[in-house]
Amino acid sequence: MTDDTSSTSPSTPAIPQRATIKTLAEEARKVGSLQLTDFLNATGREITDVYRGATTWTAILRRAELVPAPAAALPGEAALLKRMHSFLHVDDAERAAAYQRFTADDAPSYDSLDEWDQTLARMLFFNLWDKGGFTTYAAGLASLRAQHAVRSELSQILAHLLTSDRMHDGQPLGGAHVHIPLSIHHAYNRSEILAALGVARLGGQMPGYFAQGVLWDEANRTDALLITLNKSERDFSPTVRYKDYAISRTEFHWESQNATAPDSQTGQRYQKHTERRSHVLLFMRESKDTATGKAMPWVLLGPGTYKSHTGSKPMAITWQLHHPLPDRIWSQMPASQHAR
């Protein structure tokens, strides 16, 4: 969006009206392009305007009569289009390019991929079908070949993100996690995190039914902590409104679940993870939902090492972060924390 949105000169879009599908369709009709990026550039809209509520780019184009609506509903299309908003957080080029490749006309089969790409493909799979629905990953991804509108929309979202300032440099996980295609200080939603760790799997745990903020991943011997900083009364009961915050760029204060005592099995694992050769990965998000009402993704802060704790049920643990918080994350912390 341009810096001076109050200008109405020909080269600067006017202040956009409220993003109803009727308004967006009227604007799309005037722009006349089928390309999402052209529409955003011409109108000064943010991509989040397109994905408020249940609106999608395909729905806007059909409402504007720029593309014909199908004579009969294509099975599965509506549900897949509703999942398009769950890709707006993608902020690294490797993941965006992989998702584009796996949904292209000439997409490789799942079985032909190496282990790394199969994991990325499962991240895509569970982002589209977070409650399952197929007996194999290959069958699910192959079903996308008939979903032309879905693949076109997803490709346009990813192409737009790849040229936006959302893309950030990151650092791949190393050590015991070197095989996991997650990158430090990049954003992931629940489906991607569980798929990347191998916890989400067909016939087992489905991301759409997972609501916990902590996860013990036995295969990778890793505690994954999914931390929400601002816990509203509406979304979190008093018993789980833990006090979590960054103490500094390299230290993070985190409260365990209420049942965790220092001498419990979990409490001991947290304290002695280094000598027991287990690991801790911290994921952080500011709040449960974004301004558009969609679930906010988590940013991978990376590995942490136990430093100290106070209290019991919950334990208040200080984790030493292996990677300092960059300016773009640290600047979003409450100002009161910067003085710590």
CSV table of N, CA, C and O in Angstrom, one decimal, residues 13-113:
chain,number,residue,atom,x,y,z
A,13,PRO,N,-3.6,5.2,-5.3
A,13,PRO,CA,-5.0,4.7,-5.0
A,13,PRO,C,-5.6,5.5,-3.9
A,13,PRO,O,-5.0,5.9,-2.9
A,14,ALA,N,-6.9,5.7,-4.0
A,14,ALA,CA,-7.7,6.3,-2.9
A,14,ALA,C,-7.8,5.4,-1.7
A,14,ALA,O,-7.5,4.2,-1.8
A,15,ILE,N,-8.2,5.9,-0.6
A,15,ILE,CA,-8.4,5.1,0.6
A,15,ILE,C,-9.5,4.0,0.3
A,15,ILE,O,-10.6,4.3,-0.1
A,16,PRO,N,-9.1,2.7,0.4
A,16,PRO,CA,-10.1,1.7,0.1
A,16,PRO,C,-11.3,1.7,1.0
A,16,PRO,O,-11.2,2.1,2.2
A,17,GLN,N,-12.4,1.4,0.5
A,17,GLN,CA,-13.6,1.2,1.3
A,17,GLN,C,-13.6,-0.1,2.1
A,17,GLN,O,-12.7,-0.9,1.9
A,18,ARG,N,-14.5,-0.2,3.0
A,18,ARG,CA,-14.6,-1.4,3.8
A,18,ARG,C,-14.6,-2.6,2.9
A,18,ARG,O,-15.4,-2.6,1.9
A,19,ALA,N,-13.9,-3.7,3.2
A,19,ALA,CA,-13.7,-4.8,2.3
A,19,ALA,C,-14.9,-5.8,2.4
A,19,ALA,O,-14.7,-6.9,2.9
A,20,THR,N,-16.0,-5.4,1.9
A,20,THR,CA,-17.1,-6.4,1.7
A,20,THR,C,-16.9,-7.1,0.3
A,20,THR,O,-16.2,-6.5,-0.5
A,21,ILE,N,-17.4,-8.3,0.1
A,21,ILE,CA,-17.2,-8.9,-1.1
A,21,ILE,C,-17.9,-8.1,-2.3
A,21,ILE,O,-17.4,-8.1,-3.4
A,22,LYS,N,-19.0,-7.4,-2.0
A,22,LYS,CA,-19.6,-6.6,-3.0
A,22,LYS,C,-18.6,-5.5,-3.4
A,22,LYS,O,-18.4,-5.3,-4.6
A,23,THR,N,-18.0,-4.8,-2.5
A,23,THR,CA,-17.1,-3.7,-2.8
A,23,THR,C,-15.8,-4.3,-3.5
A,23,THR,O,-15.4,-3.7,-4.5
A,24,LEU,N,-15.3,-5.4,-3.1
A,24,LEU,CA,-14.1,-6.0,-3.7
A,24,LEU,C,-14.4,-6.4,-5.1
A,24,LEU,O,-13.6,-6.2,-6.0
A,25,ALA,N,-15.6,-7.0,-5.3
A,25,ALA,CA,-16.0,-7.4,-6.7
A,25,ALA,C,-16.1,-6.2,-7.6
A,25,ALA,O,-15.7,-6.2,-8.8
A,26,GLU,N,-16.7,-5.1,-7.1
A,26,GLU,CA,-16.8,-3.9,-7.9
A,26,GLU,C,-15.4,-3.3,-8.3
A,26,GLU,O,-15.2,-2.9,-9.4
A,27,GLU,N,-14.5,-3.3,-7.3
A,27,GLU,CA,-13.2,-2.9,-7.6
A,27,GLU,C,-12.5,-3.8,-8.6
A,27,GLU,O,-11.8,-3.3,-9.5
A,28,ALA,N,-12.7,-5.1,-8.4
A,28,ALA,CA,-12.0,-6.1,-9.4
A,28,ALA,C,-12.5,-5.9,-10.8
A,28,ALA,O,-11.8,-6.0,-11.7
A,29,ARG,N,-13.8,-5.6,-10.9
A,29,ARG,CA,-14.4,-5.4,-12.2
A,29,ARG,C,-13.8,-4.2,-12.9
A,29,ARG,O,-13.5,-4.2,-14.1
A,30,LYS,N,-13.5,-3.1,-12.1
A,30,LYS,CA,-12.9,-1.9,-12.7
A,30,LYS,C,-11.5,-2.1,-13.0
A,30,LYS,O,-11.0,-1.7,-14.1
A,31,VAL,N,-10.7,-2.9,-12.2
A,31,VAL,CA,-9.3,-3.2,-12.5
A,31,VAL,C,-9.3,-4.1,-13.8
A,31,VAL,O,-8.4,-3.9,-14.6
A,32,GLY,N,-10.1,-5.1,-13.8
A,32,GLY,CA,-10.2,-5.9,-15.0
A,32,GLY,C,-9.2,-7.0,-15.2
A,32,GLY,O,-9.1,-7.6,-16.2
A,33,SER,N,-8.4,-7.2,-14.2
A,33,SER,CA,-7.3,-8.3,-14.2
A,33,SER,C,-7.7,-9.5,-13.4
A,33,SER,O,-8.4,-9.4,-12.4
A,34,LEU,N,-7.3,-10.6,-13.9
A,34,LEU,CA,-7.5,-11.9,-13.1
A,34,LEU,C,-6.4,-12.1,-12.1
A,34,LEU,O,-6.5,-13.1,-11.4
A,35,GLN,N,-5.4,-11.3,-12.1
A,35,GLN,CA,-4.2,-11.5,-11.2
A,35,GLN,C,-4.4,-10.7,-9.9
A,35,GLN,O,-4.6,-9.5,-9.9
A,36,LEU,N,-4.2,-11.5,-8.8
A,36,LEU,CA,-4.3,-10.9,-7.5
A,36,LEU,C,-3.4,-9.8,-7.3
A,36,LEU,O,-3.8,-8.7,-6.7
A,37,THR,N,-2.2,-9.9,-7.7
A,37,THR,CA,-1.2,-8.8,-7.4
A,37,THR,C,-1.6,-7.5,-8.2
A,37,THR,O,-1.5,-6.4,-7.7
A,38,ASP,N,-2.1,-7.7,-9.4
A,38,ASP,CA,-2.5,-6.5,-10.2
A,38,ASP,C,-3.7,-5.8,-9.4
A,38,ASP,O,-3.7,-4.6,-9.3
A,39,PHE,N,-4.6,-6.6,-8.9
A,39,PHE,CA,-5.7,-6.0,-8.1
A,39,PHE,C,-5.2,-5.3,-6.9
A,39,PHE,O,-5.6,-4.1,-6.6
A,40,LEU,N,-4.3,-5.9,-6.1
A,40,LEU,CA,-3.8,-5.2,-4.9
A,40,LEU,C,-3.0,-3.9,-5.2
A,40,LEU,O,-3.2,-2.9,-4.6
A,41,ASN,N,-2.2,-4.0,-6.3
A,41,ASN,CA,-1.5,-2.8,-6.7
A,41,ASN,C,-2.4,-1.7,-7.1
A,41,ASN,O,-2.1,-0.5,-6.8
A,42,ALA,N,-3.4,-2.0,-7.9
A,42,ALA,CA,-4.3,-1.0,-8.5
A,42,ALA,C,-5.2,-0.4,-7.4
A,42,ALA,O,-5.5,0.8,-7.6
A,43,THR,N,-5.6,-1.1,-6.4
A,43,THR,CA,-6.5,-0.6,-5.5
A,43,THR,C,-5.9,-0.2,-4.2
A,43,THR,O,-6.6,0.5,-3.4
A,44,GLY,N,-4.7,-0.5,-3.9
A,44,GLY,CA,-4.0,-0.2,-2.6
A,44,GLY,C,-4.5,-1.1,-1.5
A,44,GLY,O,-4.2,-0.8,-0.3
A,45,ARG,N,-5.2,-2.1,-1.9
A,45,ARG,CA,-5.6,-3.1,-0.8
A,45,ARG,C,-4.5,-3.9,-0.3
A,45,ARG,O,-3.5,-4.1,-0.9
A,46,GLU,N,-4.6,-4.4,0.9
A,46,GLU,CA,-3.7,-5.4,1.5
A,46,GLU,C,-4.3,-6.7,1.2
A,46,GLU,O,-5.5,-6.9,1.0
A,47,ILE,N,-3.5,-7.7,1.1
A,47,ILE,CA,-4.0,-9.1,0.8
A,47,ILE,C,-4.9,-9.6,1.9
A,47,ILE,O,-5.8,-10.4,1.6
A,48,THR,N,-4.8,-9.1,3.1
A,48,THR,CA,-5.7,-9.5,4.1
A,48,THR,C,-7.1,-9.0,3.9
A,48,THR,O,-8.1,-9.6,4.4
A,49,ASP,N,-7.3,-7.9,3.1
A,49,ASP,CA,-8.6,-7.4,2.8
A,49,ASP,C,-9.4,-8.5,2.0
A,49,ASP,O,-10.6,-8.6,2.1
A,50,VAL,N,-8.6,-9.2,1.1
A,50,VAL,CA,-9.3,-10.2,0.3
A,50,VAL,C,-9.7,-11.4,1.1
A,50,VAL,O,-10.7,-12.1,0.7
A,51,TYR,N,-9.1,-11.6,2.2
A,51,TYR,CA,-9.4,-12.9,3.0
A,51,TYR,C,-10.0,-12.6,4.3
A,51,TYR,O,-9.9,-13.4,5.2
A,52,ARG,N,-10.8,-11.5,4.4
A,52,ARG,CA,-11.6,-11.3,5.6
A,52,ARG,C,-12.8,-12.2,5.5
A,52,ARG,O,-13.4,-12.4,4.4
A,53,GLY,N,-13.2,-12.7,6.6
A,53,GLY,CA,-14.4,-13.6,6.6
A,53,GLY,C,-14.2,-14.8,5.8
A,53,GLY,O,-13.1,-15.4,5.8
A,54,ALA,N,-15.2,-15.1,4.9
A,54,ALA,CA,-15.1,-16.3,4.1
A,54,ALA,C,-14.7,-15.9,2.6
A,54,ALA,O,-14.8,-16.7,1.7
A,55,THR,N,-14.3,-14.7,2.4
A,55,THR,CA,-14.0,-14.2,1.0
A,55,THR,C,-12.8,-14.8,0.5
A,55,THR,O,-11.8,-15.0,1.2
A,56,THR,N,-12.7,-15.1,-0.8
A,56,THR,CA,-11.5,-15.5,-1.5
A,56,THR,C,-11.4,-14.8,-2.8
A,56,THR,O,-12.3,-14.2,-3.3
A,57,TRP,N,-10.2,-14.8,-3.4
A,57,TRP,CA,-10.0,-14.2,-4.7
A,57,TRP,C,-10.9,-14.8,-5.7
A,57,TRP,O,-11.4,-14.1,-6.6
A,58,THR,N,-11.0,-16.1,-5.7
A,58,THR,CA,-11.9,-16.8,-6.7
A,58,THR,C,-13.3,-16.3,-6.6
A,58,THR,O,-14.0,-16.1,-7.6
A,59,ALA,N,-13.8,-16.2,-5.3
A,59,ALA,CA,-15.2,-15.7,-5.1
A,59,ALA,C,-15.4,-14.3,-5.6
A,59,ALA,O,-16.4,-14.0,-6.2
A,60,ILE,N,-14.3,-13.5,-5.4
A,60,ILE,CA,-14.4,-12.1,-5.9
A,60,ILE,C,-14.5,-12.1,-7.4
A,60,ILE,O,-15.3,-11.3,-8.0
A,61,LEU,N,-13.6,-12.8,-8.1
A,61,LEU,CA,-13.6,-12.9,-9.6
A,61,LEU,C,-14.9,-13.4,-10.1
A,61,LEU,O,-15.4,-12.9,-11.1
A,62,ARG,N,-15.5,-14.4,-9.5
A,62,ARG,CA,-16.8,-14.9,-9.9
A,62,ARG,C,-17.9,-13.9,-9.7
A,62,ARG,O,-18.8,-13.7,-10.5
A,63,ARG,N,-17.9,-13.2,-8.5
A,63,ARG,CA,-18.9,-12.2,-8.2
A,63,ARG,C,-18.8,-11.0,-9.2
A,63,ARG,O,-19.8,-10.5,-9.6
A,64,ALA,N,-17.5,-10.7,-9.6
A,64,ALA,CA,-17.3,-9.6,-10.6
A,64,ALA,C,-17.6,-10.1,-12.0
A,64,ALA,O,-17.5,-9.3,-13.0
A,65,GLU,N,-17.9,-11.4,-12.2
A,65,GLU,CA,-18.1,-12.0,-13.5
A,65,GLU,C,-16.9,-11.8,-14.5
A,65,GLU,O,-17.1,-11.8,-15.7
A,66,LEU,N,-15.7,-11.9,-13.8
A,66,LEU,CA,-14.5,-11.9,-14.6
A,66,LEU,C,-14.1,-13.3,-15.0
A,66,LEU,O,-13.4,-13.5,-16.0
A,67,VAL,N,-14.6,-14.3,-14.2
A,67,VAL,CA,-14.5,-15.7,-14.6
A,67,VAL,C,-15.8,-16.3,-14.3
A,67,VAL,O,-16.5,-15.9,-13.4
A,68,PRO,N,-16.2,-17.3,-15.1
A,68,PRO,CA,-17.6,-17.9,-14.9
A,68,PRO,C,-17.6,-18.8,-13.7
A,68,PRO,O,-16.6,-19.5,-13.4
A,69,ALA,N,-18.7,-18.8,-13.0
A,69,ALA,CA,-18.9,-19.7,-11.9
A,69,ALA,C,-19.2,-21.1,-12.5
A,69,ALA,O,-19.8,-21.2,-13.6
A,70,PRO,N,-18.7,-22.2,-11.9
A,70,PRO,CA,-19.0,-23.5,-12.5
A,70,PRO,C,-20.5,-23.8,-12.5
A,70,PRO,O,-21.2,-23.4,-11.6
A,71,ALA,N,-20.9,-24.5,-13.5
A,71,ALA,CA,-22.3,-24.9,-13.6
A,71,ALA,C,-22.7,-25.8,-12.4
A,71,ALA,O,-23.8,-25.7,-11.9
A,72,ALA,N,-21.8,-26.6,-12.0
A,72,ALA,CA,-22.0,-27.5,-10.8
A,72,ALA,C,-20.8,-27.4,-9.9
A,72,ALA,O,-19.7,-27.3,-10.4
A,73,ALA,N,-21.1,-27.4,-8.6
A,73,ALA,CA,-20.0,-27.3,-7.6
A,73,ALA,C,-19.0,-28.5,-7.8
A,73,ALA,O,-19.4,-29.6,-7.8
A,74,LEU,N,-17.8,-28.1,-7.8
A,74,LEU,CA,-16.7,-29.2,-7.9
A,74,LEU,C,-16.5,-29.7,-6.5
A,74,LEU,O,-16.3,-29.0,-5.5
A,75,PRO,N,-16.6,-31.0,-6.3
A,75,PRO,CA,-16.5,-31.6,-5.0
A,75,PRO,C,-15.1,-31.2,-4.3
A,75,PRO,O,-14.1,-31.3,-4.9
A,76,GLY,N,-15.2,-30.7,-3.1
A,76,GLY,CA,-14.1,-30.3,-2.4
A,76,GLY,C,-13.6,-28.9,-2.6
A,76,GLY,O,-12.7,-28.4,-1.8
A,77,GLU,N,-14.0,-28.2,-3.7
A,77,GLU,CA,-13.5,-26.9,-4.0
A,77,GLU,C,-13.8,-25.9,-2.9
A,77,GLU,O,-12.9,-25.2,-2.5
A,78,ALA,N,-15.0,-25.8,-2.4
A,78,ALA,CA,-15.4,-24.8,-1.4
A,78,ALA,C,-14.6,-24.9,-0.2
A,78,ALA,O,-14.1,-23.9,0.4
A,79,ALA,N,-14.4,-26.2,0.3
A,79,ALA,CA,-13.6,-26.4,1.5
A,79,ALA,C,-12.1,-26.0,1.3
A,79,ALA,O,-11.5,-25.4,2.2
A,80,LEU,N,-11.6,-26.3,0.2
A,80,LEU,CA,-10.2,-25.9,-0.1
A,80,LEU,C,-10.0,-24.4,-0.2
A,80,LEU,O,-9.0,-23.8,0.3
A,81,LEU,N,-11.0,-23.7,-0.9
A,81,LEU,CA,-10.9,-22.3,-1.0
A,81,LEU,C,-10.9,-21.6,0.4
A,81,LEU,O,-10.3,-20.6,0.6
A,82,LYS,N,-11.7,-22.2,1.3
A,82,LYS,CA,-11.8,-21.6,2.6
A,82,LYS,C,-10.4,-21.7,3.4
A,82,LYS,O,-10.2,-21.1,4.4
A,83,ARG,N,-9.5,-22.6,2.9
A,83,ARG,CA,-8.2,-22.8,3.5
A,83,ARG,C,-7.2,-21.8,2.9
A,83,ARG,O,-6.0,-21.8,3.4
A,84,MET,N,-7.5,-21.0,1.9
A,84,MET,CA,-6.5,-20.2,1.3
A,84,MET,C,-5.9,-19.2,2.2
A,84,MET,O,-4.7,-18.8,2.2
A,85,HIS,N,-6.7,-18.7,3.2
A,85,HIS,CA,-6.2,-17.7,4.1
A,85,HIS,C,-5.0,-18.3,5.0
A,85,HIS,O,-4.2,-17.5,5.5
A,86,SER,N,-5.0,-19.6,5.1
A,86,SER,CA,-4.0,-20.2,6.0
A,86,SER,C,-2.6,-20.2,5.4
A,86,SER,O,-1.6,-20.8,5.9
A,87,PHE,N,-2.4,-19.6,4.2
A,87,PHE,CA,-1.1,-19.5,3.6
A,87,PHE,C,-0.5,-18.1,3.6
A,87,PHE,O,0.6,-17.8,3.2
A,88,LEU,N,-1.3,-17.1,4.1
A,88,LEU,CA,-0.9,-15.7,4.1
A,88,LEU,C,0.3,-15.4,4.9
A,88,LEU,O,1.0,-14.4,4.7
A,89,HIS,N,0.6,-16.3,5.9
A,89,HIS,CA,1.8,-16.1,6.8
A,89,HIS,C,3.1,-16.5,6.2
A,89,HIS,O,4.1,-16.2,6.8
A,90,VAL,N,3.1,-17.3,5.1
A,90,VAL,CA,4.3,-17.8,4.6
A,90,VAL,C,5.4,-16.7,4.4
A,90,VAL,O,5.1,-15.8,3.6
A,91,ASP,N,6.5,-16.9,5.0
A,91,ASP,CA,7.5,-15.8,4.9
A,91,ASP,C,8.9,-16.2,4.6
A,91,ASP,O,9.9,-15.6,4.9
A,92,ASP,N,9.1,-17.4,3.9
A,92,ASP,CA,10.4,-17.8,3.4
A,92,ASP,C,10.2,-18.4,2.0
A,92,ASP,O,9.2,-19.0,1.7
A,93,ALA,N,11.2,-18.1,1.2
A,93,ALA,CA,11.1,-18.4,-0.2
A,93,ALA,C,11.1,-19.9,-0.5
A,93,ALA,O,10.4,-20.4,-1.4
A,94,GLU,N,11.8,-20.7,0.3
A,94,GLU,CA,11.9,-22.1,0.1
A,94,GLU,C,10.5,-22.8,0.2
A,94,GLU,O,10.1,-23.6,-0.6
A,95,ARG,N,9.8,-22.4,1.3
A,95,ARG,CA,8.5,-23.0,1.5
A,95,ARG,C,7.5,-22.6,0.4
A,95,ARG,O,6.7,-23.4,-0.1
A,96,ALA,N,7.5,-21.3,0.1
A,96,ALA,CA,6.6,-20.8,-0.9
A,96,ALA,C,6.9,-21.5,-2.2
A,96,ALA,O,5.9,-21.9,-2.9
A,97,ALA,N,8.1,-21.6,-2.6
A,97,ALA,CA,8.5,-22.2,-3.9
A,97,ALA,C,8.1,-23.7,-3.9
A,97,ALA,O,7.6,-24.3,-4.9
A,98,ALA,N,8.3,-24.4,-2.7
A,98,ALA,CA,7.9,-25.8,-2.6
A,98,ALA,C,6.4,-26.0,-2.8
A,98,ALA,O,5.9,-26.8,-3.5
A,99,TYR,N,5.6,-25.1,-2.1
A,99,TYR,CA,4.2,-25.2,-2.2
A,99,TYR,C,3.7,-24.9,-3.6
A,99,TYR,O,2.8,-25.6,-4.1
A,100,GLN,N,4.4,-24.0,-4.3
A,100,GLN,CA,4.0,-23.8,-5.7
A,100,GLN,C,4.3,-25.0,-6.6
A,100,GLN,O,3.6,-25.4,-7.4
A,101,ARG,N,5.5,-25.6,-6.3
A,101,ARG,CA,5.9,-26.8,-7.1
A,101,ARG,C,5.0,-27.9,-6.9
A,101,ARG,O,4.6,-28.6,-7.9
A,102,PHE,N,4.5,-28.1,-5.7
A,102,PHE,CA,3.6,-29.3,-5.4
A,102,PHE,C,2.2,-29.1,-5.9
A,102,PHE,O,1.4,-30.1,-5.9
A,103,THR,N,1.8,-27.9,-6.3
A,103,THR,CA,0.5,-27.6,-6.8
A,103,THR,C,0.5,-27.1,-8.3
A,103,THR,O,-0.5,-26.7,-8.8
A,104,ALA,N,1.6,-27.3,-8.9
A,104,ALA,CA,1.7,-26.9,-10.4
A,104,ALA,C,1.1,-27.9,-11.3
A,104,ALA,O,0.8,-29.0,-10.8
A,105,ASP,N,0.9,-27.6,-12.5
A,105,ASP,CA,0.3,-28.5,-13.5
A,105,ASP,C,1.1,-29.8,-13.6
A,105,ASP,O,0.6,-30.9,-13.8
A,106,ASP,N,2.5,-29.6,-13.5
A,106,ASP,CA,3.4,-30.7,-13.7
A,106,ASP,C,4.0,-31.1,-12.3
A,106,ASP,O,5.1,-31.5,-12.2
A,107,ALA,N,3.2,-31.0,-11.3
A,107,ALA,CA,3.6,-31.3,-9.9
A,107,ALA,C,4.2,-32.8,-9.8
A,107,ALA,O,3.6,-33.7,-10.4
A,108,PRO,N,5.3,-33.0,-9.1
A,108,PRO,CA,5.8,-34.3,-9.0
A,108,PRO,C,4.9,-35.1,-8.0
A,108,PRO,O,4.2,-34.5,-7.2
A,109,SER,N,4.9,-36.4,-8.2
A,109,SER,CA,4.1,-37.2,-7.3
A,109,SER,C,4.7,-37.3,-5.9
A,109,SER,O,6.0,-37.1,-5.8
A,110,TYR,N,3.9,-37.4,-4.9
A,110,TYR,CA,4.5,-37.5,-3.5
A,110,TYR,C,5.5,-38.6,-3.4
A,110,TYR,O,6.6,-38.4,-2.7
A,111,ASP,N,5.3,-39.7,-3.9
A,111,ASP,CA,6.2,-40.9,-3.8
A,111,ASP,C,7.5,-40.7,-4.4
A,111,ASP,O,8.5,-41.4,-4.1
A,112,SER,N,7.6,-39.7,-5.4
A,112,SER,CA,8.9,-39.5,-6.1
A,112,SER,C,9.8,-38.5,-5.3
A,112,SER,O,10.9,-38.3,-5.7
A,113,LEU,N,9.3,-37.9,-4.3
A,113,LEU,CA,10.0,-36.8,-3.5
A,113,LEU,C,11.0,-37.4,-2.5
A,113,LEU,O,10.8,-38.5,-2.0
